[in-house]
Each structure stands twice: as C-alpha cells, then as structure tokens.
Backbone as a chain_set.jsonl record, in Angstrom:
{"seq": "MNENTIEQRLIKTLVRFGFPHLQVAVDSQGVAELIGSVATSDDRAFVASIASTTPGVTSVKNQLRVAKP", "coords": {"N": [[0.856, -1.176, 0.0], [0.663, 2.171, -0.92], [1.827, 5.488, 0.101], [-0.011, 7.478, -0.67], [-2.452, 6.129, -0.871], [-2.78, 5.288, 1.782], [-2.91, 7.782, 3.033], [-5.263, 8.891, 1.873], [-7.163, 7.072, 2.819], [-6.979, 7.536, 5.582], [-7.751, 10.246, 5.704], [-10.437, 10.049, 4.817], [-11.503, 8.572, 6.943], [-11.136, 10.362, 9.074], [-12.821, 12.45, 8.252], [-15.272, 11.139, 8.39], [-15.483, 10.878, 11.156], [-15.837, 13.479, 11.906], [-13.779, 15.365, 11.559], [-12.974, 17.063, 9.271], [-11.361, 19.194, 8.652], [-8.689, 18.881, 9.215], [-5.213, 18.548, 8.378], [-3.373, 16.066, 6.706], [-0.487, 14.141, 6.248], [1.285, 11.523, 4.818], [4.252, 9.765, 4.844], [6.689, 7.901, 2.85], [7.534, 5.936, 4.533], [5.417, 5.342, 6.088], [4.8, 7.07, 8.12], [2.537, 9.109, 9.676], [1.64, 12.444, 9.603], [-0.062, 14.766, 11.509], [-1.824, 17.75, 11.249], [-3.149, 20.806, 12.388], [-5.999, 22.194, 14.148], [-7.818, 21.256, 17.051], [-10.692, 20.909, 19.229], [-10.434, 19.963, 21.874], [-8.223, 18.346, 24.271], [-8.852, 15.697, 24.437], [-9.965, 15.234, 21.899], [-7.651, 15.578, 20.404], [-6.102, 13.377, 21.23], [-7.835, 11.338, 20.405], [-7.908, 11.623, 17.587], [-5.237, 11.046, 17.017], [-5.222, 8.395, 17.804], [-6.977, 7.28, 15.932], [-5.429, 7.666, 13.632], [-3.179, 6.073, 14.24], [-4.201, 3.522, 14.16], [-4.834, 3.109, 11.565], [-4.548, 1.115, 8.714], [-1.313, 0.527, 7.432], [-0.108, 2.75, 8.515], [2.738, 3.477, 10.328], [3.75, 5.004, 12.391], [2.88, 7.98, 14.291], [3.046, 11.429, 13.916], [2.115, 13.8, 15.855], [0.976, 16.85, 15.394], [-1.111, 18.369, 16.155], [-2.957, 21.09, 17.487], [-4.557, 22.238, 20.445], [-7.276, 24.219, 20.302], [-7.837, 27.37, 21.759], [-10.698, 28.439, 23.542]], "CA": [[0.0, 0.0, 0.0], [1.521, 3.355, -0.98], [1.484, 6.563, 1.038], [-1.218, 8.191, -1.111], [-3.596, 5.303, -0.497], [-2.894, 5.373, 3.241], [-3.334, 9.154, 3.334], [-6.671, 9.042, 1.5], [-7.953, 6.259, 3.753], [-6.99, 8.241, 6.861], [-8.572, 11.453, 5.538], [-11.84, 9.625, 4.785], [-11.886, 8.183, 8.296], [-11.239, 11.579, 9.885], [-14.041, 13.145, 7.83], [-16.393, 10.369, 8.936], [-15.558, 11.139, 12.589], [-16.084, 14.893, 12.164], [-12.553, 16.164, 11.533], [-12.621, 17.277, 7.865], [-10.495, 20.367, 8.527], [-7.305, 18.568, 9.562], [-4.295, 18.196, 7.296], [-2.709, 14.784, 6.919], [0.555, 13.777, 5.292], [1.888, 10.227, 5.118], [5.467, 9.604, 4.04], [6.909, 6.571, 2.275], [7.796, 4.994, 5.623], [4.167, 5.123, 6.813], [4.657, 8.023, 9.225], [1.43, 10.037, 9.434], [1.755, 13.722, 10.304], [-1.364, 15.398, 11.69], [-1.644, 19.189, 11.399], [-4.395, 21.555, 12.495], [-6.493, 22.497, 15.491], [-8.986, 20.535, 17.549], [-11.325, 21.628, 20.33], [-10.045, 19.491, 23.203], [-7.107, 17.399, 24.313], [-9.434, 14.384, 24.131], [-10.029, 15.15, 20.434], [-6.267, 15.417, 19.933], [-5.738, 11.98, 21.471], [-8.709, 10.498, 19.588], [-7.44, 11.687, 16.205], [-3.977, 10.299, 16.97], [-5.584, 6.983, 17.896], [-7.505, 6.908, 14.614], [-4.294, 7.584, 12.704], [-2.284, 4.964, 14.572], [-4.838, 2.24, 13.84], [-5.075, 3.051, 10.122], [-3.62, 0.176, 8.071], [-0.204, 1.13, 6.704], [0.548, 3.779, 9.33], [3.715, 2.865, 11.23], [3.835, 5.881, 13.559], [2.132, 9.221, 14.139], [3.659, 12.681, 14.365], [0.921, 14.565, 16.2], [1.221, 18.293, 15.449], [-2.394, 19.021, 16.399], [-3.03, 22.049, 18.587], [-5.865, 22.404, 21.062], [-7.668, 25.622, 20.129], [-8.371, 28.008, 22.961], [-12.061, 28.949, 23.278]], "C": [[0.901, 1.238, 0.0], [0.996, 4.475, -0.082], [0.234, 7.34, 0.625], [-2.484, 7.438, -0.729], [-3.844, 5.381, 1.004], [-3.451, 6.738, 3.636], [-4.822, 9.342, 3.026], [-7.586, 8.251, 2.432], [-8.075, 6.97, 5.101], [-7.862, 9.493, 6.78], [-10.058, 11.091, 5.54], [-12.335, 9.244, 6.174], [-12.051, 9.411, 9.18], [-12.485, 12.385, 9.522], [-15.259, 12.456, 8.432], [-16.576, 10.628, 10.435], [-15.669, 12.624, 12.926], [-14.862, 15.783, 12.205], [-12.1, 16.438, 10.093], [-11.591, 18.378, 7.648], [-9.018, 20.074, 8.784], [-6.49, 18.22, 8.323], [-3.555, 16.923, 7.68], [-1.658, 14.597, 5.834], [1.154, 12.454, 5.745], [3.108, 10.072, 4.223], [5.645, 8.154, 3.597], [7.224, 5.507, 3.32], [6.539, 4.696, 6.44], [3.975, 6.033, 8.004], [3.574, 9.03, 8.85], [1.639, 11.291, 10.269], [0.381, 14.377, 10.308], [-1.151, 16.869, 11.995], [-3.014, 19.852, 11.464], [-4.758, 21.795, 13.941], [-7.722, 21.658, 15.798], [-9.488, 21.244, 18.799], [-10.795, 21.232, 21.707], [-8.835, 18.564, 23.124], [-7.604, 15.973, 24.06], [-9.552, 14.181, 22.622], [-8.643, 14.898, 19.855], [-5.83, 13.956, 20.068], [-6.557, 11.03, 20.591], [-8.241, 10.458, 18.135], [-6.131, 10.91, 16.05], [-4.243, 8.793, 17.011], [-6.133, 6.467, 16.564], [-6.348, 6.71, 13.636], [-3.449, 6.347, 12.974], [-2.874, 3.599, 14.239], [-5.197, 2.114, 12.359], [-4.072, 2.09, 9.486], [-2.573, 0.905, 7.234], [0.522, 2.218, 7.465], [1.463, 3.084, 10.33], [3.928, 3.687, 12.494], [3.125, 7.185, 13.236], [2.94, 10.374, 14.702], [2.494, 13.642, 14.59], [1.27, 16.035, 16.398], [-0.075, 19.063, 15.71], [-2.309, 19.941, 17.61], [-4.449, 22.054, 19.133], [-6.188, 23.89, 21.0], [-8.229, 26.162, 21.435], [-9.732, 28.598, 22.628], [-12.102, 30.461, 23.173]], "O": [[1.805, 1.344, 0.829], [-0.124, 4.415, 0.423], [-0.506, 7.812, 1.488], [-3.472, 8.043, -0.312], [-4.985, 5.523, 1.444], [-4.35, 6.835, 4.471], [-5.556, 9.897, 3.843], [-8.667, 8.72, 2.789], [-9.154, 7.001, 5.693], [-8.632, 9.767, 7.7], [-10.853, 11.76, 6.2], [-13.467, 9.562, 6.54], [-13.005, 9.493, 9.954], [-13.135, 12.943, 10.406], [-16.172, 13.118, 8.927], [-17.702, 10.6, 10.932], [-15.602, 12.998, 14.097], [-14.895, 16.849, 12.819], [-10.978, 16.092, 9.723], [-11.011, 18.479, 6.566], [-8.179, 20.952, 8.584], [-7.01, 17.67, 7.351], [-3.165, 16.735, 8.832], [-1.906, 14.859, 4.657], [1.489, 12.285, 6.918], [3.022, 10.225, 3.004], [4.837, 7.29, 3.938], [7.185, 4.312, 3.025], [6.581, 3.896, 7.375], [3.083, 5.803, 8.82], [3.678, 9.718, 7.834], [1.795, 11.218, 11.487], [-0.257, 14.527, 9.266], [-0.384, 17.21, 12.896], [-3.921, 19.513, 10.703], [-3.938, 21.624, 14.843], [-8.549, 21.387, 14.928], [-8.788, 22.086, 19.362], [-10.716, 22.069, 22.606], [-8.477, 18.069, 22.056], [-6.867, 15.14, 23.533], [-9.276, 13.093, 22.117], [-8.483, 14.104, 18.929], [-5.263, 13.377, 19.141], [-6.032, 10.035, 20.092], [-8.185, 9.39, 17.525], [-5.942, 10.199, 15.063], [-3.569, 8.017, 16.334], [-5.799, 5.367, 16.125], [-6.295, 5.718, 12.908], [-3.049, 5.651, 12.041], [-2.138, 2.63, 14.055], [-5.797, 1.12, 11.948], [-2.868, 2.234, 9.695], [-2.898, 1.782, 6.434], [1.644, 2.579, 7.112], [1.027, 2.214, 11.084], [4.25, 3.138, 13.548], [2.807, 7.471, 12.082], [3.451, 10.306, 15.82], [1.957, 14.221, 13.645], [1.795, 16.421, 17.443], [-0.127, 20.276, 15.508], [-1.68, 19.618, 18.618], [-5.416, 21.898, 18.388], [-5.474, 24.717, 21.566], [-8.997, 25.491, 22.124], [-9.912, 29.188, 21.563], [-13.168, 31.036, 22.955]]}, "num_chains": 1, "name": "protein.A"}
C-alpha cells in the first residue's frame, strides 16, 4: 500500500468522525503527520488513535493544537 492510499484512507476516516479540517501527510515509511487544530485534548488523542490504527501507518507525528475557546 503506498502513502497516497494510506493518506486518503486516513482522511476519509477523519471526515467520517467529524474532523474534515485537519491536514494529513503520510510519508513513504508510513509516518502520518497530523496538522491543524482541535477543540479538546481528548479530540487530539482520539485523532492520533484513529491515525495509529489506520492500516499502513507505522507511527504518528501529532502536530495538532488544542484551540483556545
């Protein structure tokens, strides 16, 4: 599975869970980088969990920020 396929699968999953605004990049080694803002630290952890369980992802670089209200 190539990085584009992994990236598209992860993006579709994030959209399904209500996170369409996040940026995702997956490199050739399967490292998924998450970029953007989420509402809570629980959301940050949840998105990282989604990414880490996506087939083909070997590790997650979580660059998500918790937005201040």
